[in-house]
Short mmCIF file of C-alpha atoms in Angstrom, two decimals:
data_model
loop_
_atom_site.label_atom_id
_atom_site.label_comp_id
_atom_site.label_asym_id
_atom_site.label_seq_id
_atom_site.Cartn_x
_atom_site.Cartn_y
_atom_site.Cartn_z
CA MET J 690 29.37 -0.05 -48.04
CA THR J 691 32.32 -2.43 -47.98
CA THR J 692 31.46 -6.09 -47.93
CA SER J 693 32.84 -6.63 -44.44
CA LEU J 694 30.60 -3.98 -42.97
CA ALA J 695 27.57 -5.58 -44.77
CA ASN J 696 28.20 -8.73 -42.78
CA PHE J 697 27.61 -7.10 -39.39
CA ALA J 698 24.18 -7.20 -37.86
CA LEU J 699 23.52 -5.10 -34.69
CA VAL J 700 21.08 -6.88 -32.45
CA LEU J 701 19.15 -5.01 -29.65
CA PHE J 702 17.79 -7.59 -27.08
CA ARG J 703 14.70 -6.49 -25.37
CA PRO J 704 15.16 -2.76 -25.70
CA ILE J 705 13.01 -0.54 -23.53
CA SER J 706 13.23 2.98 -25.11
CA PRO J 707 11.85 3.76 -28.56
CA GLY J 708 14.08 6.77 -28.59
CA ASN J 709 17.14 4.53 -28.15
CA ILE J 710 15.94 2.25 -31.03
CA GLY J 711 15.61 5.25 -33.32
CA SER J 712 19.04 6.72 -32.24
CA ALA J 713 20.67 3.23 -32.79
CA ALA J 714 19.29 3.27 -36.33
CA ARG J 715 20.73 6.66 -36.94
CA ALA J 716 24.17 5.60 -35.52
CA LEU J 717 24.26 2.64 -37.91
CA LYS J 718 23.49 4.80 -40.85
CA ASN J 719 26.08 7.44 -39.78
CA MET J 720 28.76 4.63 -39.77
CA GLY J 721 27.78 2.78 -42.90
CA LEU J 722 25.99 -0.21 -41.31
CA HIS J 723 22.37 -1.19 -42.15
CA ASP J 724 21.47 -4.43 -40.51
CA LEU J 725 19.52 -3.66 -37.29
CA ARG J 726 17.70 -6.49 -35.61
CA ILE J 727 15.32 -6.01 -32.62
CA VAL J 728 14.45 -8.94 -30.28
CA ALA J 729 11.22 -8.80 -28.25
CA PRO J 730 11.20 -5.01 -27.56
CA GLN J 731 9.61 -4.31 -24.20
CA VAL J 732 7.58 -1.33 -25.63
CA PRO J 733 6.25 -1.02 -29.09
CA PHE J 734 8.39 1.52 -30.97
CA ASP J 735 6.60 4.45 -32.33
CA ALA J 736 6.88 7.99 -33.61
CA ARG J 737 9.63 8.78 -31.08
CA ALA J 738 11.86 6.01 -32.75
CA THR J 739 11.21 7.57 -36.04
CA ALA J 740 11.95 11.01 -34.86
CA MET J 741 15.31 10.02 -33.41
CA ALA J 742 16.36 8.05 -36.40
CA VAL J 743 16.18 11.26 -38.65
CA HIS J 744 17.85 10.32 -41.94
CA GLY J 745 18.51 6.67 -40.59
CA ARG J 746 14.78 6.07 -41.01
CA ASP J 747 15.32 3.47 -43.79
CA VAL J 748 17.55 1.41 -41.35
CA LEU J 749 14.76 1.61 -38.73
CA GLN J 750 12.10 0.62 -41.31
CA SER J 751 14.03 -2.30 -42.58
CA ALA J 752 14.83 -3.63 -39.11
CA VAL J 753 13.30 -7.02 -38.43
CA VAL J 754 11.68 -7.86 -35.13
CA TYR J 755 12.37 -11.35 -33.73
CA PRO J 756 10.50 -13.03 -30.78
CA ASP J 757 13.72 -14.40 -29.16
CA LEU J 758 17.45 -14.10 -29.47
CA LEU J 759 18.15 -17.42 -31.13
CA SER J 760 15.77 -16.63 -34.00
CA ALA J 761 17.54 -13.32 -34.57
CA LEU J 762 20.81 -15.20 -35.00
CA TYR J 763 19.50 -17.76 -37.49
CA ASP J 764 21.98 -16.76 -40.31
CA ARG J 765 25.01 -15.74 -38.21
CA THR J 766 28.20 -17.69 -37.84
CA LEU J 767 29.77 -15.53 -35.14
CA VAL J 768 27.97 -14.04 -32.20
CA VAL J 769 29.55 -11.45 -30.04
CA GLY J 770 27.99 -10.09 -26.80
CA THR J 771 28.56 -6.70 -25.14
CA THR J 772 28.88 -6.03 -21.44
CA ALA J 773 29.74 -3.30 -19.20
CA ARG J 774 30.09 -5.61 -16.18
CA THR J 775 32.82 -7.94 -15.10
CA GLY J 776 32.30 -11.23 -13.36
CA LEU J 777 32.81 -15.04 -13.65
CA TYR J 778 31.58 -15.29 -17.22
CA ARG J 779 32.84 -11.87 -18.40
CA ARG J 780 36.60 -11.97 -17.70
CA GLU J 781 37.39 -12.49 -21.34
CA ALA J 782 35.64 -9.30 -22.45
CA ARG J 783 37.98 -7.41 -24.80
CA ALA J 784 38.05 -3.57 -25.39
CA VAL J 785 36.19 -2.77 -28.70
CA ARG J 786 39.15 -0.91 -30.17
CA ASP J 787 41.46 -3.86 -29.72
CA ALA J 788 38.94 -6.38 -31.07
CA ALA J 789 37.44 -4.36 -34.10
CA PRO J 790 40.25 -5.08 -36.59
CA GLU J 791 40.04 -8.81 -35.99
CA LEU J 792 36.21 -8.80 -36.21
CA VAL J 793 36.42 -6.99 -39.53
CA ARG J 794 38.81 -9.65 -40.85
CA ALA J 795 36.52 -12.34 -39.67
CA ALA J 796 33.57 -10.62 -41.44
CA ALA J 797 35.22 -11.29 -44.74
CA ALA J 798 34.12 -14.98 -44.35
CA ASN J 799 31.44 -14.80 -41.58
CA ARG J 800 28.21 -13.15 -40.87
CA ILE J 801 28.51 -11.56 -37.38
CA ALA J 802 26.07 -10.35 -34.78
CA ILE J 803 26.87 -7.76 -32.09
CA VAL J 804 24.29 -8.28 -29.31
CA PHE J 805 23.28 -5.41 -26.98
CA GLY J 806 21.18 -6.04 -23.76
CA PRO J 807 18.38 -3.99 -22.40
CA GLU J 808 18.92 -0.52 -21.01
CA ASP J 809 18.39 -1.41 -17.34
CA CYS J 810 20.46 -4.65 -16.94
CA GLY J 811 22.35 -5.59 -20.07
CA LEU J 812 22.74 -9.11 -21.25
CA THR J 813 22.33 -11.88 -18.59
CA ASN J 814 24.47 -15.01 -18.45
CA GLN J 815 21.56 -16.82 -20.23
CA GLU J 816 22.10 -14.74 -23.42
CA LEU J 817 25.87 -14.84 -23.03
CA LYS J 818 25.74 -18.56 -23.54
CA LEU J 819 24.84 -17.89 -27.19
CA CYS J 820 27.86 -15.49 -27.55
CA GLN J 821 31.24 -16.81 -28.67
CA ARG J 822 33.04 -13.67 -27.84
CA LEU J 823 32.52 -10.71 -25.51
CA LEU J 824 33.23 -7.06 -26.03
CA THR J 825 33.28 -4.07 -23.69
CA ILE J 826 33.56 -0.30 -24.11
CA PRO J 827 36.26 1.28 -22.00
CA THR J 828 34.93 3.95 -19.60
CA ALA J 829 35.95 5.93 -16.57
CA PRO J 830 35.71 3.65 -13.60
CA GLN J 831 33.12 5.74 -11.86
CA TYR J 832 30.30 5.26 -14.41
CA PRO J 833 30.63 2.35 -16.82
CA SER J 834 27.10 2.21 -17.84
CA LEU J 835 26.53 3.81 -21.32
CA ASN J 836 23.24 4.73 -22.87
CA LEU J 837 22.19 1.90 -25.27
CA ALA J 838 22.38 4.10 -28.40
CA GLN J 839 25.61 5.54 -27.40
CA ALA J 840 27.10 2.09 -27.01
CA VAL J 841 25.73 1.18 -30.45
CA MET J 842 27.45 4.36 -31.80
CA ILE J 843 30.83 3.45 -30.36
CA LEU J 844 30.66 -0.06 -31.70
CA SER J 845 29.64 1.19 -35.20
CA TYR J 846 32.32 3.87 -35.22
CA GLU J 847 34.99 1.35 -34.27
CA LEU J 848 33.86 -1.14 -36.83
CA MET J 849 33.73 1.40 -39.58
CA LEU J 850 37.20 2.83 -38.90
CA ALA J 851 38.63 -0.78 -38.64
CA ALA J 852 36.98 -1.46 -42.05
CA GLY J 853 38.58 1.76 -43.45
CA ALA J 854 35.20 2.69 -44.76
CA SER J 855 34.93 6.39 -43.68
CA ARG J 856 34.84 9.35 -46.04
CA ASP J 857 38.08 10.96 -46.64
CA ILE J 858 38.80 13.70 -44.17
CA ALA J 859 40.89 16.64 -45.47
CA PRO J 860 42.36 14.73 -48.48
CA ALA J 861 45.92 15.62 -49.37
CA SER J 862 46.09 18.29 -52.01
CA GLU J 863 48.70 18.22 -54.84
CA LEU J 864 51.28 20.86 -54.42
CA ALA J 865 52.59 23.07 -57.32
CA LEU J 866 55.59 21.89 -59.49
CA MET J 867 58.80 23.11 -58.16
CA PRO J 868 59.69 25.11 -61.48
CA GLU J 869 56.24 26.81 -61.28
CA VAL J 870 56.97 27.92 -57.80
CA GLU J 871 60.41 29.32 -58.67
CA ALA J 872 58.98 31.06 -61.71
CA MET J 873 56.39 32.69 -59.64
CA LEU J 874 58.81 33.77 -56.90
CA SER J 875 61.19 35.22 -59.53
CA ARG J 876 58.39 37.36 -61.04
CA ILE J 877 57.35 38.61 -57.62
CA ALA J 878 61.00 39.50 -56.82
CA ASP J 879 61.30 41.48 -60.13
CA ALA J 880 58.12 43.31 -59.19
CA LEU J 881 59.19 44.01 -55.66
CA SER J 882 62.62 45.23 -56.86
CA ALA J 883 61.03 47.50 -59.42
CA ILE J 884 59.05 49.36 -56.65
CA GLY J 885 62.09 49.33 -54.32
CA PHE J 886 60.65 47.01 -51.77
CA VAL J 887 63.45 44.43 -51.91
CA PRO J 888 67.18 45.26 -52.19
CA GLU J 889 68.27 44.41 -56.01
CA ASP J 890 71.55 42.93 -54.86
CA ASN J 891 70.04 40.47 -52.44
CA PRO J 892 66.30 39.88 -52.96
CA ASP J 893 66.57 36.61 -51.15
CA HIS J 894 67.06 38.34 -47.80
CA ILE J 895 63.36 39.02 -47.84
CA MET J 896 62.08 36.65 -50.53
CA ARG J 897 63.34 33.49 -48.91
CA ALA J 898 62.50 34.46 -45.22
CA GLY J 899 59.78 32.46 -43.73
CA LYS J 900 59.42 30.31 -46.86
CA LYS J 901 57.84 27.00 -45.90
CA LEU J 902 55.98 24.06 -47.27
CA ARG J 903 52.20 24.74 -46.83
CA MET S 1493 40.38 11.98 -13.25
CA THR S 1494 43.79 12.56 -14.75
CA THR S 1495 44.89 16.17 -14.81
CA SER S 1496 44.86 16.36 -18.53
CA LEU S 1497 41.14 15.32 -18.78
CA ALA S 1498 40.29 17.86 -16.11
CA ASN S 1499 41.68 20.56 -18.42
CA PHE S 1500 38.96 19.93 -21.20
CA ALA S 1501 35.67 21.74 -21.28
CA LEU S 1502 33.01 20.56 -23.65
CA VAL S 1503 30.94 23.54 -24.82
CA LEU S 1504 27.45 23.16 -26.44
CA PHE S 1505 26.67 26.28 -28.48
CA ARG S 1506 22.99 27.11 -28.68
CA PRO S 1507 21.73 23.55 -28.19
CA ILE S 1508 18.03 22.86 -29.01
CA SER S 1509 17.26 19.61 -27.38
CA PRO S 1510 17.12 19.16 -23.63
CA GLY S 1511 17.40 15.40 -24.05
CA ASN S 1512 20.66 15.93 -25.90
CA ILE S 1513 22.07 18.22 -23.17
CA GLY S 1514 21.29 15.48 -20.64
CA SER S 1515 22.79 12.73 -22.75
CA ALA S 1516 25.94 14.79 -23.23
CA ALA S 1517 26.26 15.23 -19.43
CA ARG S 1518 26.05 11.37 -19.08
CA ALA S 1519 28.63 10.87 -21.89
CA LEU S 1520 31.01 13.18 -20.11
CA LYS S 1521 30.64 11.29 -16.87
CA ASN S 1522 31.07 7.91 -18.60
CA MET S 1523 34.30 9.04 -19.97
CA GLY S 1524 35.71 10.78 -16.96
CA LEU S 1525 35.13 14.44 -17.97
CA HIS S 1526 33.09 16.87 -15.90
CA ASP S 1527 33.34 20.42 -17.38
CA LEU S 1528 30.17 20.95 -19.45
CA ARG S 1529 29.33 24.55 -20.57
CA ILE S 1530 26.15 25.57 -22.30
CA VAL S 1531 25.92 28.67 -24.45
CA ALA S 1532 22.49 30.32 -25.00
CA PRO S 1533 20.32 27.18 -25.09
CA GLN S 1534 17.54 27.58 -27.50
CA VAL S 1535 15.11 25.83 -25.10
CA PRO S 1536 15.26 25.95 -21.39
CA PHE S 1537 16.47 22.54 -20.17
CA ASP S 1538 14.16 20.57 -17.98
CA ALA S 1539 13.17 17.19 -16.49
CA ARG S 1540 13.99 15.56 -19.85
CA ALA S 1541 17.60 16.64 -19.56
CA THR S 1542 17.81 15.34 -15.93
CA ALA S 1543 16.19 12.05 -17.16
CA MET S 1544 18.72 11.48 -19.86
CA ALA S 1545 21.65 12.42 -17.66
CA VAL S 1546 20.89 9.44 -15.25
CA HIS S 1547 23.94 9.17 -13.07
CA GLY S 1548 25.62 12.04 -14.98
CA ARG S 1549 23.21 14.35 -13.12
CA ASP S 1550 26.05 15.97 -11.20
CA VAL S 1551 27.79 16.94 -14.44
CA LEU S 1552 24.51 18.51 -15.64
CA GLN S 1553 23.86 20.35 -12.35
CA SER S 1554 27.30 21.89 -12.35
CA ALA S 1555 27.22 22.95 -15.95
CA VAL S 1556 27.30 26.77 -16.31
CA VAL S 1557 25.13 28.49 -18.88
CA TYR S 1558 26.77 31.52 -20.69
CA PRO S 1559 25.02 34.12 -22.76
CA ASP S 1560 27.52 33.93 -25.67
CA LEU S 1561 30.44 31.88 -26.89
CA LEU S 1562 33.20 34.26 -26.01
CA SER S 1563 32.18 34.33 -22.35
CA ALA S 1564 32.17 30.55 -22.17
CA LEU S 1565 35.84 30.71 -23.29
CA TYR S 1566 37.02 33.23 -20.73
CA ASP S 1567 39.60 30.84 -19.05
CA ARG S 1568 40.54 28.78 -22.15
CA THR S 1569 43.92 28.93 -23.89
CA LEU S 1570 43.06 26.58 -26.78
CA VAL S 1571 39.69 26.46 -28.64
CA VAL S 1572 38.78 23.54 -30.82
CA GLY S 1573 35.72 23.62 -33.09
CA THR S 1574 33.94 20.51 -34.43
CA THR S 1575 32.31 20.23 -37.87
CA ALA S 1576 30.72 17.62 -40.03
CA ARG S 1577 30.87 19.81 -43.06
CA THR S 1578 33.76 20.64 -45.40
CA GLY S 1579 34.22 23.98 -47.06
CA LEU S 1580 36.45 26.88 -47.53
CA TYR S 1581 37.36 27.36 -43.88
CA ARG S 1582 36.99 23.80 -42.87
CA ARG S 1583 39.65 22.13 -44.99
CA GLU S 1584 42.04 21.70 -42.14
CA ALA S 1585 39.59 19.67 -40.07
CA ARG S 1586 41.26 16.66 -38.59
CA ALA S 1587 39.79 13.30 -37.65
CA VAL S 1588 39.26 13.14 -33.87
CA ARG S 1589 41.30 9.96 -33.46
CA ASP S 1590 44.35 11.53 -35.11
CA ALA S 1591 44.12 14.71 -33.11
CA ALA S 1592 43.28 13.24 -29.68
CA PRO S 1593 46.75 12.37 -28.48
CA GLU S 1594 48.01 15.79 -29.32
CA LEU S 1595 45.17 17.54 -27.60
CA VAL S 1596 45.77 15.51 -24.51
CA ARG S 1597 49.49 16.42 -24.55
CA ALA S 1598 48.52 20.05 -24.97
CA ALA S 1599 46.19 19.77 -22.07
CA ALA S 1600 49.04 19.22 -19.77
CA ALA S 1601 49.76 22.97 -20.09
CA ASN S 1602 46.54 24.39 -21.46
CA ARG S 1603 42.90 24.70 -20.71
CA ILE S 1604 41.08 23.50 -23.84
CA ALA S 1605 37.56 23.96 -25.04
CA ILE S 1606 35.90 21.64 -27.54
CA VAL S 1607 32.89 23.43 -29.11
CA PHE S 1608 29.83 21.77 -30.56
CA GLY S 1609 27.31 23.72 -32.68
CA PRO S 1610 23.44 23.46 -32.58
CA GLU S 1611 21.72 20.28 -33.77
CA ASP S 1612 20.27 21.74 -36.98
CA CYS S 1613 23.20 23.46 -38.50
CA GLY S 1614 26.41 23.12 -36.58
CA LEU S 1615 28.93 25.86 -35.99
CA THR S 1616 28.87 28.76 -38.54
CA ASN S 1617 32.00 30.57 -39.84
CA GLN S 1618 31.14 33.20 -37.19
CA GLU S 1619 31.95 30.78 -34.31
CA LEU S 1620 34.84 29.18 -36.26
CA LYS S 1621 36.70 32.49 -36.08
CA LEU S 1622 37.16 31.79 -32.39
CA CYS S 1623 38.51 28.24 -32.82
CA GLN S 1624 42.12 27.80 -33.39
CA ARG S 1625 41.74 24.12 -34.53
CA LEU S 1626 39.02 22.16 -36.07
CA LEU S 1627 37.97 18.47 -35.59
CA THR S 1628 35.62 16.23 -37.40
CA ILE S 1629 34.23 12.65 -36.79
CA PRO S 1630 34.72 10.29 -39.57
CA THR S 1631 31.46 8.85 -40.88
CA ALA S 1632 30.16 6.93 -43.85
CA PRO S 1633 29.93 9.39 -46.76
CA GLN S 1634 26.12 8.95 -47.05
CA TYR S 1635 25.17 10.45 -43.70
CA PRO S 1636 27.84 12.58 -41.90
CA SER S 1637 25.43 14.37 -39.46
CA LEU S 1638 25.64 12.85 -36.02
CA ASN S 1639 23.26 13.36 -33.13
CA LEU S 1640 24.76 16.17 -30.84
CA ALA S 1641 25.11 13.86 -27.77
CA GLN S 1642 26.60 11.06 -29.93
CA ALA S 1643 29.27 13.47 -31.21
CA VAL S 1644 29.91 14.46 -27.62
CA MET S 1645 30.32 10.86 -26.69
CA ILE S 1646 32.79 10.04 -29.56
CA LEU S 1647 34.85 13.04 -28.62
CA SER S 1648 34.83 12.16 -24.87
CA TYR S 1649 35.65 8.57 -25.62
CA GLU S 1650 38.56 9.55 -27.78
CA LEU S 1651 39.97 11.89 -25.28
CA MET S 1652 39.66 9.41 -22.43
CA LEU S 1653 41.43 6.66 -24.40
CA ALA S 1654 44.17 9.11 -25.47
CA ALA S 1655 44.65 10.05 -21.89
CA GLY S 1656 44.86 6.40 -20.88
CA ALA S 1657 42.29 7.08 -18.22
CA SER S 1658 39.85 4.14 -18.74
CA ARG S 1659 39.35 1.47 -16.20
CA ASP S 1660 41.32 -1.73 -16.73
CA ILE S 1661 39.58 -4.20 -19.00
CA ALA S 1662 40.29 -7.83 -18.41
CA PRO S 1663 43.41 -7.27 -16.24
CA ALA S 1664 46.06 -9.94 -16.67
CA SER S 1665 45.81 -12.66 -13.98
CA GLU S 1666 49.00 -14.08 -12.30
CA LEU S 1667 49.47 -17.66 -13.24
CA ALA S 1668 50.49 -20.38 -10.75
CA LEU S 1669 54.16 -21.04 -9.97
CA MET S 1670 55.70 -23.78 -12.06
CA PRO S 1671 56.59 -26.04 -9.16
CA GLU S 1672 52.94 -25.81 -7.89
CA VAL S 1673 51.62 -26.79 -11.34
CA GLU S 1674 54.08 -29.72 -11.61
CA ALA S 1675 53.22 -30.88 -8.00
CA MET S 1676 49.55 -30.83 -8.88
CA LEU S 1677 50.04 -32.85 -12.19
CA SER S 1678 52.15 -35.32 -10.31
CA ARG S 1679 49.44 -35.90 -7.70
CA ILE S 1680 46.74 -36.24 -10.44
CA ALA S 1681 49.04 -38.80 -12.34
CA ASP S 1682 49.38 -40.81 -9.20
CA ALA S 1683 45.62 -40.88 -8.67
CA LEU S 1684 44.86 -41.69 -12.31
CA SER S 1685 47.47 -44.48 -12.21
CA ALA S 1686 45.97 -45.87 -9.06
CA ILE S 1687 42.58 -46.32 -10.77
CA GLY S 1688 44.19 -47.56 -14.00
CA PHE S 1689 43.19 -44.71 -16.16
CA VAL S 1690 46.75 -43.89 -17.27
CA PRO S 1691 49.44 -46.35 -18.07
CA GLU S 1692 51.94 -46.55 -15.13
CA ASP S 1693 54.98 -46.81 -17.49
CA ASN S 1694 54.14 -43.64 -19.47
CA PRO S 1695 51.55 -41.42 -17.78
CA ASP S 1696 52.76 -38.45 -19.85
CA HIS S 1697 51.10 -39.98 -22.91
CA ILE S 1698 47.88 -38.79 -21.51
CA MET S 1699 48.93 -36.28 -18.87
CA ARG S 1700 50.85 -33.97 -21.23
CA ALA S 1701 48.44 -34.27 -24.18
CA GLY S 1702 46.81 -30.85 -24.86
CA LYS S 1703 48.62 -29.14 -22.06
CA LYS S 1704 48.59 -25.49 -22.77
CA LEU S 1705 48.88 -22.05 -21.10
CA ARG S 1706 45.58 -20.85 -20.10
#
């Protein structure tokens, strides 16, 4: 894990569904985060949370439960709320993709909390008072309310990509040296001439057709 | 919905969990997609799928079930597989963020399927034979296997953003006309002079301090 990702805590405020808590733990693990905090869960989380965490079980097991939001933020220097709604105190909400690079830079010198509200109503203005910044996830206008664990996944995914911490996808492969390629083509041309497949006087007519960089 | 998003079908191949099918329907609806196809589900989907779909229930109800992958692709001109694994036939897998703009451009003239494998093992090389392109979701190296519905969400989110189809976040607000601002400041200066709060000979010393664009 890069240092900057280690400085992010994802905080679930009064979550209702144990399945979502487990799925959130899995999402953190998928994206290289590990600090999950749970504030006053409305239902004790159980076997269903563990089942949904799958190999993110270690993140779930090390998650600390706090009685209120302020105590979950005791060691944080920057608190970021999430919202799907707009309104008087929510006008400054920024799209997560735009804000992620800045948050990752801030995380080099800060310990950051990203706070998610309960499934049914999200964060209220009461909790937003503790938040210095506000993020939102772009959606289609018809249905802006995301499942809690899905919102946690998108946040985690954006932070990981902004931190440049993902595994390499399809790493570039080193191509052959030019003299090696030419030597191979020349041997093939000799063989194809010997069996009469290419014309001896102009093997390139066939040999160079369709040659391209792979 | 923009035309290009309407040309994407998301195809779940042999899904196991009804909850994931419902969550996938919700994710599509959140991101402005609506064509969900389900191939040979391993378990009949039930009340749990409907519960997880929430307001994406219409997407779930209009999802068509097909007996095999080929029949689900009957009207598609471009088929894109998804994989978390790497291997002989998977080297060309591209990160979804890099590929999304290109897919959205292709969707202007094509009907595209994005295919997701079952929860336990993903797509096999058998299904990949039907796929002309391959996508992967970047993750932390430690745990690349995403929950099926989470993978559907990230794909849908990337397609929606690439299509520019999200709702406006924090739209720019029109500022006041300069003469209106100056008239207001002048009236305030008069009032503050009248009560002796600003010096009459140099009201700007206080009036212009800290003035900034909001």
